[in-house]
Short mmCIF file of C-alpha atoms in Angstrom, two decimals:
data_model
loop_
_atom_site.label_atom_id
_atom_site.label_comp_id
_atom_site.label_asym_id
_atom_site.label_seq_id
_atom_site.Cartn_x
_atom_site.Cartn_y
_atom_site.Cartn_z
CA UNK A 1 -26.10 140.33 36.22
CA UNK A 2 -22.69 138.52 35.07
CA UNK A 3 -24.49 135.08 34.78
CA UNK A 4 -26.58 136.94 31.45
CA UNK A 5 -23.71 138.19 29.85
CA UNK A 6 -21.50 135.26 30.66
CA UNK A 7 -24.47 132.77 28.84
CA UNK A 8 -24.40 134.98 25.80
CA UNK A 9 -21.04 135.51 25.17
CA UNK A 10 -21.26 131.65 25.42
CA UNK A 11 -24.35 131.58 23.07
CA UNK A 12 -22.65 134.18 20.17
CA UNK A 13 -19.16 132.22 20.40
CA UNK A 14 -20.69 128.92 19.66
CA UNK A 15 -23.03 130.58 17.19
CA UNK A 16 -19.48 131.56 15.85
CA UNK A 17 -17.65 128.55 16.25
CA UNK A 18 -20.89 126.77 14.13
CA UNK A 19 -20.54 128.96 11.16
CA UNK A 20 -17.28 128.72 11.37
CA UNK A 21 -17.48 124.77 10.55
CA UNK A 22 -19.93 125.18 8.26
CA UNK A 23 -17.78 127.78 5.76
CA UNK A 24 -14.43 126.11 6.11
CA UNK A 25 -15.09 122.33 6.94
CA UNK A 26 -18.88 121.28 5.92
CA UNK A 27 -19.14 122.99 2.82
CA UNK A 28 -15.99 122.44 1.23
CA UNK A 29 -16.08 118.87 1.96
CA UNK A 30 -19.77 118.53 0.48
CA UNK A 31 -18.97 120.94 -2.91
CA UNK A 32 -15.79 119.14 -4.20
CA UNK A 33 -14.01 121.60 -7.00
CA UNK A 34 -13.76 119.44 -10.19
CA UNK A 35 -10.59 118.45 -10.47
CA UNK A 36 -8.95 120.33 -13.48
CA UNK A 37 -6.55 118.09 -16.01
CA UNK A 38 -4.44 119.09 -18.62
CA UNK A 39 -5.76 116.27 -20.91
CA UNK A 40 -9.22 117.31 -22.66
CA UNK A 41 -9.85 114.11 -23.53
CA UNK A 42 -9.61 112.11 -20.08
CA UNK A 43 -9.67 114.01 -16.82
CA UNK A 44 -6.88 112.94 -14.40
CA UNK A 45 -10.14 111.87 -12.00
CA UNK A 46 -11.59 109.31 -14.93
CA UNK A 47 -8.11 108.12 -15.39
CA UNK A 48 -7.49 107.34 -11.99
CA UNK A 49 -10.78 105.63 -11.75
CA UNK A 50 -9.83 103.49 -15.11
CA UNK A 51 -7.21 101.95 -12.90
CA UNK A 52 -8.66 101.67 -10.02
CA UNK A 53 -11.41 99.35 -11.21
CA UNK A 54 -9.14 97.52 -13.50
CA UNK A 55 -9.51 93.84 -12.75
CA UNK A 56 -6.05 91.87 -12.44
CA UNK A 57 -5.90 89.15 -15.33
CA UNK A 58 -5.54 85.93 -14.06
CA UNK A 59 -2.10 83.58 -15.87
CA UNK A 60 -1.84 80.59 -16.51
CA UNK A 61 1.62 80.82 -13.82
CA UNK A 62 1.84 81.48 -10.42
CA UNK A 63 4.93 82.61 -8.27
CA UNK A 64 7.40 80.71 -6.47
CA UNK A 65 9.85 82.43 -4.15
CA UNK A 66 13.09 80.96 -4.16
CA UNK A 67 14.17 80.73 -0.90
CA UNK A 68 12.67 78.19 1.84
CA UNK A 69 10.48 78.82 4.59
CA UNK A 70 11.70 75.62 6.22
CA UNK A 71 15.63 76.86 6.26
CA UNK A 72 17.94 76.96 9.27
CA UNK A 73 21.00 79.11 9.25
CA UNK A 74 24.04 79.23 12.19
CA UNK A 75 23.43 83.22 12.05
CA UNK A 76 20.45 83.94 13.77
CA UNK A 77 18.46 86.59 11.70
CA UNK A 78 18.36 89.99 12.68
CA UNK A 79 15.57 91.78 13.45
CA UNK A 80 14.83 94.85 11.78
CA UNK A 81 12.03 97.46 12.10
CA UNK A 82 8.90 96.79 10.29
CA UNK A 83 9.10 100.16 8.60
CA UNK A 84 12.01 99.13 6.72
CA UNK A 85 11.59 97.92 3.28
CA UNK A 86 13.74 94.70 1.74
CA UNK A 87 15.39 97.31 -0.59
CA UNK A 88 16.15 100.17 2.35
CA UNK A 89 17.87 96.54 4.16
CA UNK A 90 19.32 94.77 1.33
CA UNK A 91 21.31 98.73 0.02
CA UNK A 92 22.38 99.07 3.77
CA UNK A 93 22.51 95.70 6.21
CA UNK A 94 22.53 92.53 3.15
CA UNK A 95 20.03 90.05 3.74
CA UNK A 96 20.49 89.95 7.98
CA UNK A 97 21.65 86.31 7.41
CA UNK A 98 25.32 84.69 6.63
CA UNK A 99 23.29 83.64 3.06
CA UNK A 100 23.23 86.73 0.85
CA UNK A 101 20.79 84.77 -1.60
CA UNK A 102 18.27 84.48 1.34
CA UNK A 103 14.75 86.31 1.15
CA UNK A 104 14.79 89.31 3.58
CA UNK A 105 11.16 88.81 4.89
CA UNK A 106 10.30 92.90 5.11
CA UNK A 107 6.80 91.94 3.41
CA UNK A 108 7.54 94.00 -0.10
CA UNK A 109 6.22 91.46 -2.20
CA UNK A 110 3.11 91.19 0.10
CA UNK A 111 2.06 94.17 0.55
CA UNK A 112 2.02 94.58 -3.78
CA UNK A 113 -0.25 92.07 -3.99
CA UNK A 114 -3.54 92.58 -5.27
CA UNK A 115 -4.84 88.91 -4.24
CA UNK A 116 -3.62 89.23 -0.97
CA UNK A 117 -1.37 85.63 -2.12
CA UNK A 118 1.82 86.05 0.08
CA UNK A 119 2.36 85.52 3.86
CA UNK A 120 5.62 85.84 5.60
CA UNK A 121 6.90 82.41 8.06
CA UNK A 122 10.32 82.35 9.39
CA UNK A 123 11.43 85.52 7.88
CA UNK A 124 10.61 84.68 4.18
CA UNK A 125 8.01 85.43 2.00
CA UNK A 126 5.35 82.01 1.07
CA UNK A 127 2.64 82.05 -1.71
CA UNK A 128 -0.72 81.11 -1.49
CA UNK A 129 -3.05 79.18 -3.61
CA UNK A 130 -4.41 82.80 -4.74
CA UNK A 131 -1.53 83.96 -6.59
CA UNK A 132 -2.75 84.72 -10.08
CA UNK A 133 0.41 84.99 -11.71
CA UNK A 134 0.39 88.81 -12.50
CA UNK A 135 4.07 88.69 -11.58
CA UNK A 136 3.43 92.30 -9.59
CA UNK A 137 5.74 90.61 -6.37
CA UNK A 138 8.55 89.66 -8.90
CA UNK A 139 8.82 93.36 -9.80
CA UNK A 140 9.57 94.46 -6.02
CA UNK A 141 12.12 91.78 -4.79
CA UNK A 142 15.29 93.56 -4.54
CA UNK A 143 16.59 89.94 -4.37
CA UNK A 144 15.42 88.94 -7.53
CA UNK A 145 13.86 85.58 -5.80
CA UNK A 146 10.53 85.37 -7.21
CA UNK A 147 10.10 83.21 -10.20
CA UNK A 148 6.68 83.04 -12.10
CA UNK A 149 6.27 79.09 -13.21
CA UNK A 150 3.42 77.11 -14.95
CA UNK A 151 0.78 75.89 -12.50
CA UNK A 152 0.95 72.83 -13.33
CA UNK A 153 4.64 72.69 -13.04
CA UNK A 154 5.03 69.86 -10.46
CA UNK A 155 8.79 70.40 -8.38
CA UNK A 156 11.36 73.36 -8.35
CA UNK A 157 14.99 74.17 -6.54
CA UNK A 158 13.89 76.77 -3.82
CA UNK A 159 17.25 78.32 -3.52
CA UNK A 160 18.47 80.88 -5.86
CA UNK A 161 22.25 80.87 -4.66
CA UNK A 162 23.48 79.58 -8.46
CA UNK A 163 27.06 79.82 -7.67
CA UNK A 164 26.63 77.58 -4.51
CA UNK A 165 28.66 80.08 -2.40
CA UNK A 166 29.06 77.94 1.20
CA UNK A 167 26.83 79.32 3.47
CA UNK A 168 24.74 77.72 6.45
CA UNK A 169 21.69 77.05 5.07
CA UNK A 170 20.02 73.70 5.69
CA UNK A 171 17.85 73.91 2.61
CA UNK A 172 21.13 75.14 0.20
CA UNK A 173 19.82 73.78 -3.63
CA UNK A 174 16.98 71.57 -2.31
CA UNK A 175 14.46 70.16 -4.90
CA UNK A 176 11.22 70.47 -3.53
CA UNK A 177 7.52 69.75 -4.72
CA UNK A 178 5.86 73.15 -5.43
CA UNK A 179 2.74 73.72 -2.75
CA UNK A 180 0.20 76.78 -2.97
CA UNK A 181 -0.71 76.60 0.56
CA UNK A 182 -4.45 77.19 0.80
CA UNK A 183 -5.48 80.30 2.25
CA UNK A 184 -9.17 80.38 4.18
CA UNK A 185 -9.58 83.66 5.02
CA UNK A 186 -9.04 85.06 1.94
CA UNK A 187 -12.79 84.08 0.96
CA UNK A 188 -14.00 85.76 3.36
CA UNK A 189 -12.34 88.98 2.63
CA UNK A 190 -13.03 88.77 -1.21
CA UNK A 191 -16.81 88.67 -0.45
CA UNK A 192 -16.49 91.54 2.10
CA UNK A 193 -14.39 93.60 -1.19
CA UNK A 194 -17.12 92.78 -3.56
CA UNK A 195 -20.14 94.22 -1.67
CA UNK A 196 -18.25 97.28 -0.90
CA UNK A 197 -17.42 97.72 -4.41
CA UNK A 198 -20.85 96.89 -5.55
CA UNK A 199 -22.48 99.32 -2.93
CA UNK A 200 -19.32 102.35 -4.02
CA UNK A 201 -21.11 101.29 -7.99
CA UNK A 202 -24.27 102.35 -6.35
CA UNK A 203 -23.59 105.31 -4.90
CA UNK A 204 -21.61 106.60 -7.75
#
């Protein structure tokens, strides 16, 4: 006699629990309100779709950050929490070398970039033969190290300390030749982008 009622209150609580899921979760997700704007002319939704889809214009420059990848200072660098932007570290701890030109190496600049271009090696930031020159990693340096120069611009001082203030750094106002180290997998991951955008075009 308690087996019954114990299988039915099982039956009308997951008969609950169901319509439950389909009320607040399933249907809200599948009927989307439409988002209201306050501009009559372009709903916030378009806008942000404008945006989205807007293609970055290729330049006839390309960055250069002004700082080495190959230097060696006596102060070993300190190691800060991955979290922890260049600005939150350059406001609070400097640049964590004795150099306060150096690049920090937090990944700001990479993590703007639409081409994927920059790559962090021994704490500083490198760019990649994909830059396109859109100049969006300049904005975010809090060091003010990234330069946009003509590609065909052949040599360049990677060091941006302009009052040569003595520090430790082996690579202190070094001339070197300007190399957009070529980056492989970025092929691969531009093909992968364009067939999900082209099958997101579909669907919308």
């Amino acid at each position: 006699m308690i087996l019954p009622i114990i299988l039915f209150v099982v039956i009308i609580l997951t008969i609950a629990l169901l319509i439950m899921f389909s009320v607040y979760i399933l249907l809200p997700s599948i009927n989307i309100p439409e988002d209201k704007s306050d501009d009559p002319v372009i709903p916030k939704k378009t806008k942000q779709n404008i945006f989205a889809n807007k293609k970055i214009q290729c330049t006839e420059l390309k960055a250069v950050v002004l700082c080495s990848c190959n230097k060696n200072l006596s102060l070993k660098h300190t190691s800060f929490n991955e979290r922890c932007t260049c600005f939150m570290i350059k406001n609070s701890f400097g640049t964590g070398y004795d150099c306060p030109f150096a690049c920090i190496g937090q990944g700001d600049c990479m993590k703007v970039c639409p081409q994927m271009a920059i790559k962090i090696e021994n704490n500083t930031a490198l760019v990649t033969d994909n830059c396109c020159g859109c100049g969006k990693c300049a904005e975010v340096c809090p060091q003010k190290l990234i330069k946009l120069v003509p590609v065909s611009q052949n040599k360049i001082i990677l060091c941006n300390n302009d009052n040569q203030e003595n520090t430790s750094c082996s690579e202190i106002q070094k001339e070197k030749n300007i190399e957009w180290i070529e980056k492989k997998d970025f092929k691969i991951y531009s093909k992968c982008y364009k067939i999900k955008e082209s099958i997101i075009k579909k669907l919308n």
